[in-house]
Amino acid sequence: MGPPGAGKGTQAKILVDEYSIPQLSTGDILRSAILANTPMGQQAKEIMARGDLVPDEVVCGIVSERLDDEDAKSGFILDGFPRTIAQAEALDEMMEEKGIALDAVIVLKVDSDALIERIRNRAAQSGGARADDNEEVMRNRLEVYSELTKPLIEYYEKQGNAKSVDGMASIDEVTAEIAELLKK
Ligand code: AMP
């Protein structure tokens, strides 16, 4: 968990190699749906371009289906999901039904000025590949994060699952810190 630009995707990809388990990124799945112009993609396109959240039922449906795939049977990394309390509750239910449990919730702590800077760099590097990588949309995404997603940290703290990492450190340092936490 962590605000947009915190490095969730970067760290998730590293964990994929380390543990040989799939990354389940709702953002990636939605972007593929937009490219393929599926009904779900059409529904999500405008919402994502504004930096708002796609409806809970849509993302929960994606995750529930994806968790049933063969490659997710020995574990998975959720990236960008859950993003609301309703999604977290749905995830708890889904996992209970499937007889699985979360090992850890990694929280990447970063400051908001640094995020704006990172997102500027990402926008420059991606050459506009992501419609939601511009400053105005970024500010909206940060607000949406503070209002709807940040409360989840407390949700997972209460469950005893949340583990914080200094997301301002270098990519390698963050990776090492996460590896330490997961060993415990
Ligand atoms: P991400 O790649 O995780 O930054 O997600 C990009 C965009 O996809 C978000 O700004 C949302 O519009 C949408 N999205 C991704 N994951 C979710 C989610 N769990 N709930 C609602 N919308 C999501």
Short mmCIF file of N, CA, C and O and ligand atoms in Angstrom, two decimals, residues 26-27 30-31 48 52-54 59 80-81 83 87 130 132 141, ligand 1:
data_model
loop_
_atom_site.label_atom_id
_atom_site.label_comp_id
_atom_site.label_asym_id
_atom_site.label_seq_id
_atom_site.Cartn_x
_atom_site.Cartn_y
_atom_site.Cartn_z
N THR A 26 -4.49 -4.31 -10.27
CA THR A 26 -5.79 -3.95 -10.85
C THR A 26 -5.61 -2.83 -11.88
O THR A 26 -6.29 -2.81 -12.90
N GLY A 27 -4.66 -1.90 -11.63
CA GLY A 27 -4.39 -0.83 -12.59
C GLY A 27 -3.93 -1.40 -13.94
O GLY A 27 -4.42 -0.99 -15.00
N LEU A 30 -6.85 -3.11 -15.69
CA LEU A 30 -7.78 -2.12 -16.24
C LEU A 30 -7.19 -1.45 -17.48
O LEU A 30 -7.89 -1.23 -18.47
N ARG A 31 -5.87 -1.14 -17.44
CA ARG A 31 -5.25 -0.52 -18.63
C ARG A 31 -5.29 -1.47 -19.84
O ARG A 31 -5.54 -1.04 -20.96
N MET A 48 -10.56 6.56 -14.99
CA MET A 48 -9.11 6.50 -14.76
C MET A 48 -8.41 7.76 -15.25
O MET A 48 -7.46 8.23 -14.62
N ASP A 52 -10.03 9.16 -10.73
CA ASP A 52 -10.99 8.68 -9.73
C ASP A 52 -10.93 7.16 -9.65
O ASP A 52 -10.24 6.51 -10.43
N LEU A 53 -11.69 6.60 -8.71
CA LEU A 53 -11.67 5.14 -8.55
C LEU A 53 -12.76 4.48 -9.37
O LEU A 53 -13.90 4.93 -9.42
N VAL A 54 -12.38 3.36 -9.99
CA VAL A 54 -13.32 2.50 -10.70
C VAL A 54 -14.21 1.85 -9.63
O VAL A 54 -13.74 1.59 -8.52
N VAL A 59 -13.57 -3.82 -9.68
CA VAL A 59 -12.22 -4.27 -9.29
C VAL A 59 -12.28 -5.55 -8.45
O VAL A 59 -11.42 -6.42 -8.58
N GLY A 80 -2.06 -2.19 -5.73
CA GLY A 80 -3.11 -1.22 -6.07
C GLY A 80 -4.51 -1.71 -5.71
O GLY A 80 -5.50 -1.13 -6.12
N PHE A 81 -4.58 -2.77 -4.97
CA PHE A 81 -5.86 -3.30 -4.48
C PHE A 81 -5.60 -3.90 -3.10
O PHE A 81 -4.59 -4.57 -2.93
N ARG A 83 -8.30 -0.57 -2.38
CA ARG A 83 -8.15 0.88 -2.32
C ARG A 83 -9.26 1.56 -1.52
O ARG A 83 -9.22 2.77 -1.34
N GLN A 87 -13.53 -2.54 -0.49
CA GLN A 87 -12.70 -3.52 -1.21
C GLN A 87 -11.95 -4.42 -0.24
O GLN A 87 -11.80 -5.63 -0.46
N ARG A 130 0.66 6.97 -20.07
CA ARG A 130 -0.42 6.85 -19.09
C ARG A 130 -1.21 8.15 -19.06
O ARG A 130 -0.67 9.20 -18.72
N ASP A 132 -3.19 9.13 -16.99
CA ASP A 132 -3.39 9.70 -15.65
C ASP A 132 -2.08 10.20 -15.03
O ASP A 132 -2.04 10.52 -13.86
N ARG A 141 -5.55 12.18 -7.72
CA ARG A 141 -5.27 10.81 -7.27
C ARG A 141 -4.77 10.83 -5.83
O ARG A 141 -5.10 9.95 -5.04
P1 AMP B 1 -2.63 2.19 -10.50
O1 AMP B 1 -1.96 1.63 -11.70
O2 AMP B 1 -2.72 1.19 -9.37
O3 AMP B 1 -2.06 3.49 -10.06
O4 AMP B 1 -4.15 2.49 -10.91
C1 AMP B 1 -4.48 3.41 -11.94
C2 AMP B 1 -5.96 3.76 -11.88
O5 AMP B 1 -6.74 2.57 -12.06
C3 AMP B 1 -6.44 4.35 -10.56
O6 AMP B 1 -6.22 5.74 -10.46
C4 AMP B 1 -7.93 3.99 -10.62
O7 AMP B 1 -8.62 4.85 -11.51
C5 AMP B 1 -7.91 2.61 -11.25
N1 AMP B 1 -7.77 1.56 -10.21
C6 AMP B 1 -6.73 0.69 -10.05
N2 AMP B 1 -6.91 -0.11 -9.00
C7 AMP B 1 -8.12 0.25 -8.48
C8 AMP B 1 -8.86 -0.18 -7.35
N3 AMP B 1 -8.41 -1.15 -6.53
N4 AMP B 1 -10.05 0.44 -7.11
C9 AMP B 1 -10.52 1.41 -7.91
N5 AMP B 1 -9.86 1.87 -8.97
C10 AMP B 1 -8.66 1.32 -9.26
#
